[in-house]
Amino acid sequence: MKALHQMTNTDKAKLLADLFPDETENIIEAIQSKCNYLREHETELRKTWDSGFMPFMFWLDLAADAEKAIKKYRYNMVKSSKVFSDQLFFGHIALFTNDCIASYAAKQDKRPKFQKAVDLIFNP
């Protein structure tokens, strides 16, 4: 196994999915939910977007890419940590999906080990 600081986003997502396979489907749901929220509130979010890091349209494009991947590979993502990580955490899409995982983990008060694992793996 690679050292954590040598892992790519894909490696980190695969590790998390291997450690917590029962969370994979919930993570996919959280990503889908965030995509839906962005789509439904696009107009108001566009007006209040204050990230100097990236334009709002780029964030929307990443969400759309995540939705396409989920629509096409959802069944296989739930069954395979490799498919999950390869489809949702490769390239720029990982900016969006990493944010989704962090948001999802922050809400898991009854799963402190999961929260700690997300923090350790994605925020070394």
CSV table of C-alpha atoms in Angstrom, one decimal:
chain,number,residue,atom,x,y,z
A,1,MET,CA,0.0,0.0,0.0
A,2,LYS,CA,1.2,3.5,-0.8
A,3,ALA,CA,1.8,6.1,1.9
A,4,LEU,CA,-1.2,8.4,2.4
A,5,HIS,CA,0.7,11.4,1.1
A,6,GLN,CA,1.5,9.5,-2.1
A,7,MET,CA,-2.1,8.4,-2.8
A,8,THR,CA,-4.2,10.0,-5.6
A,9,ASN,CA,-7.8,11.0,-5.0
A,10,THR,CA,-8.7,7.7,-6.7
A,11,ASP,CA,-6.6,5.7,-4.3
A,12,LYS,CA,-8.1,7.5,-1.3
A,13,ALA,CA,-11.6,6.9,-2.5
A,14,LYS,CA,-10.9,3.3,-3.1
A,15,LEU,CA,-9.4,2.9,0.4
A,16,LEU,CA,-12.4,4.6,2.0
A,17,ALA,CA,-14.8,2.4,0.1
A,18,ASP,CA,-12.8,-0.7,1.0
A,19,LEU,CA,-12.8,0.3,4.7
A,20,PHE,CA,-16.5,1.3,4.8
A,21,PRO,CA,-18.3,-0.7,2.0
A,22,ASP,CA,-21.6,-0.1,3.6
A,23,GLU,CA,-21.2,3.6,3.1
A,24,THR,CA,-20.6,3.6,-0.6
A,25,GLU,CA,-24.2,3.7,-1.6
A,26,ASN,CA,-24.8,6.5,1.0
A,27,ILE,CA,-21.9,8.5,-0.5
A,28,ILE,CA,-23.3,8.1,-4.0
A,29,GLU,CA,-26.7,9.3,-2.7
A,30,ALA,CA,-25.1,12.3,-1.0
A,31,ILE,CA,-23.3,13.2,-4.3
A,32,GLN,CA,-26.5,12.8,-6.2
A,33,SER,CA,-28.3,14.9,-3.6
A,34,LYS,CA,-25.8,17.7,-4.0
A,35,CYS,CA,-26.1,17.6,-7.8
A,36,ASN,CA,-29.9,17.9,-7.5
A,37,TYR,CA,-29.6,20.8,-5.1
A,38,LEU,CA,-27.2,22.6,-7.4
A,39,ARG,CA,-29.5,22.1,-10.4
A,40,GLU,CA,-32.6,23.2,-8.5
A,41,HIS,CA,-31.0,26.3,-6.9
A,42,GLU,CA,-28.7,27.3,-9.8
A,43,THR,CA,-30.1,30.8,-10.2
A,44,GLU,CA,-29.7,31.8,-6.6
A,45,LEU,CA,-26.4,30.0,-6.1
A,46,ARG,CA,-25.0,31.7,-9.2
A,47,LYS,CA,-25.8,35.1,-7.7
A,48,THR,CA,-24.1,34.3,-4.4
A,49,TRP,CA,-21.2,32.3,-5.6
A,50,ASP,CA,-18.0,33.7,-4.0
A,51,SER,CA,-15.4,31.1,-4.6
A,52,GLY,CA,-12.4,32.7,-6.2
A,53,PHE,CA,-11.0,29.2,-6.7
A,54,MET,CA,-13.3,28.4,-9.6
A,55,PRO,CA,-16.2,29.8,-11.6
A,56,PHE,CA,-19.7,28.6,-10.7
A,57,MET,CA,-20.1,27.1,-14.2
A,58,PHE,CA,-17.1,24.9,-13.7
A,59,TRP,CA,-18.6,23.6,-10.4
A,60,LEU,CA,-21.9,22.9,-12.3
A,61,ASP,CA,-20.0,21.0,-15.0
A,62,LEU,CA,-18.3,18.9,-12.4
A,63,ALA,CA,-21.7,18.1,-10.8
A,64,ALA,CA,-23.0,17.2,-14.2
A,65,ASP,CA,-20.1,14.9,-14.8
A,66,ALA,CA,-20.7,13.2,-11.4
A,67,GLU,CA,-24.4,12.7,-12.3
A,68,LYS,CA,-23.6,11.2,-15.7
A,69,ALA,CA,-21.1,8.8,-14.0
A,70,ILE,CA,-23.7,7.8,-11.3
A,71,LYS,CA,-26.4,7.3,-13.9
A,72,LYS,CA,-24.2,5.1,-16.0
A,73,TYR,CA,-22.2,3.2,-13.4
A,74,ARG,CA,-24.3,3.3,-10.2
A,75,TYR,CA,-24.9,-0.4,-9.8
A,76,ASN,CA,-21.2,-1.2,-10.5
A,77,MET,CA,-20.1,1.6,-8.1
A,78,VAL,CA,-22.0,0.0,-5.2
A,79,LYS,CA,-20.5,-3.4,-5.9
A,80,SER,CA,-16.9,-2.3,-6.7
A,81,SER,CA,-14.7,0.1,-4.8
A,82,LYS,CA,-12.6,0.3,-8.0
A,83,VAL,CA,-15.4,1.4,-10.2
A,84,PHE,CA,-16.6,3.8,-7.5
A,85,SER,CA,-13.2,5.4,-7.2
A,86,ASP,CA,-12.3,5.4,-10.9
A,87,GLN,CA,-15.6,7.0,-12.0
A,88,LEU,CA,-16.1,9.6,-9.3
A,89,PHE,CA,-12.6,10.5,-8.1
A,90,PHE,CA,-10.4,10.8,-11.2
A,91,GLY,CA,-9.4,14.1,-12.6
A,92,HIS,CA,-11.2,17.4,-11.9
A,93,ILE,CA,-14.4,15.7,-10.8
A,94,ALA,CA,-12.6,14.8,-7.6
A,95,LEU,CA,-12.8,18.5,-6.6
A,96,PHE,CA,-16.6,18.1,-6.4
A,97,THR,CA,-16.8,14.6,-5.1
A,98,ASN,CA,-14.2,15.2,-2.3
A,99,ASP,CA,-16.3,18.2,-1.2
A,100,CYS,CA,-19.4,15.9,-1.2
A,101,ILE,CA,-17.7,13.3,0.9
A,102,ALA,CA,-16.5,15.9,3.4
A,103,SER,CA,-20.0,17.3,3.7
A,104,TYR,CA,-21.5,13.9,4.1
A,105,ALA,CA,-19.0,12.7,6.7
A,106,ALA,CA,-19.6,15.9,8.8
A,107,LYS,CA,-23.2,14.9,9.2
A,108,GLN,CA,-22.5,11.3,10.4
A,109,ASP,CA,-22.6,11.9,14.1
A,110,LYS,CA,-23.4,8.3,14.8
A,111,ARG,CA,-20.4,7.1,12.7
A,112,PRO,CA,-17.4,8.8,14.4
A,113,LYS,CA,-14.9,6.2,12.9
A,114,PHE,CA,-16.2,7.1,9.4
A,115,GLN,CA,-15.8,10.8,10.1
A,116,LYS,CA,-12.2,10.3,11.4
A,117,ALA,CA,-11.3,8.1,8.4
A,118,VAL,CA,-12.6,10.7,6.0
A,119,ASP,CA,-10.6,13.4,7.8
A,120,LEU,CA,-7.5,11.3,7.9
A,121,ILE,CA,-7.6,10.1,4.3
A,122,PHE,CA,-8.8,13.3,2.6
A,123,ASN,CA,-7.1,15.9,4.9
A,124,PRO,CA,-3.7,14.5,5.6
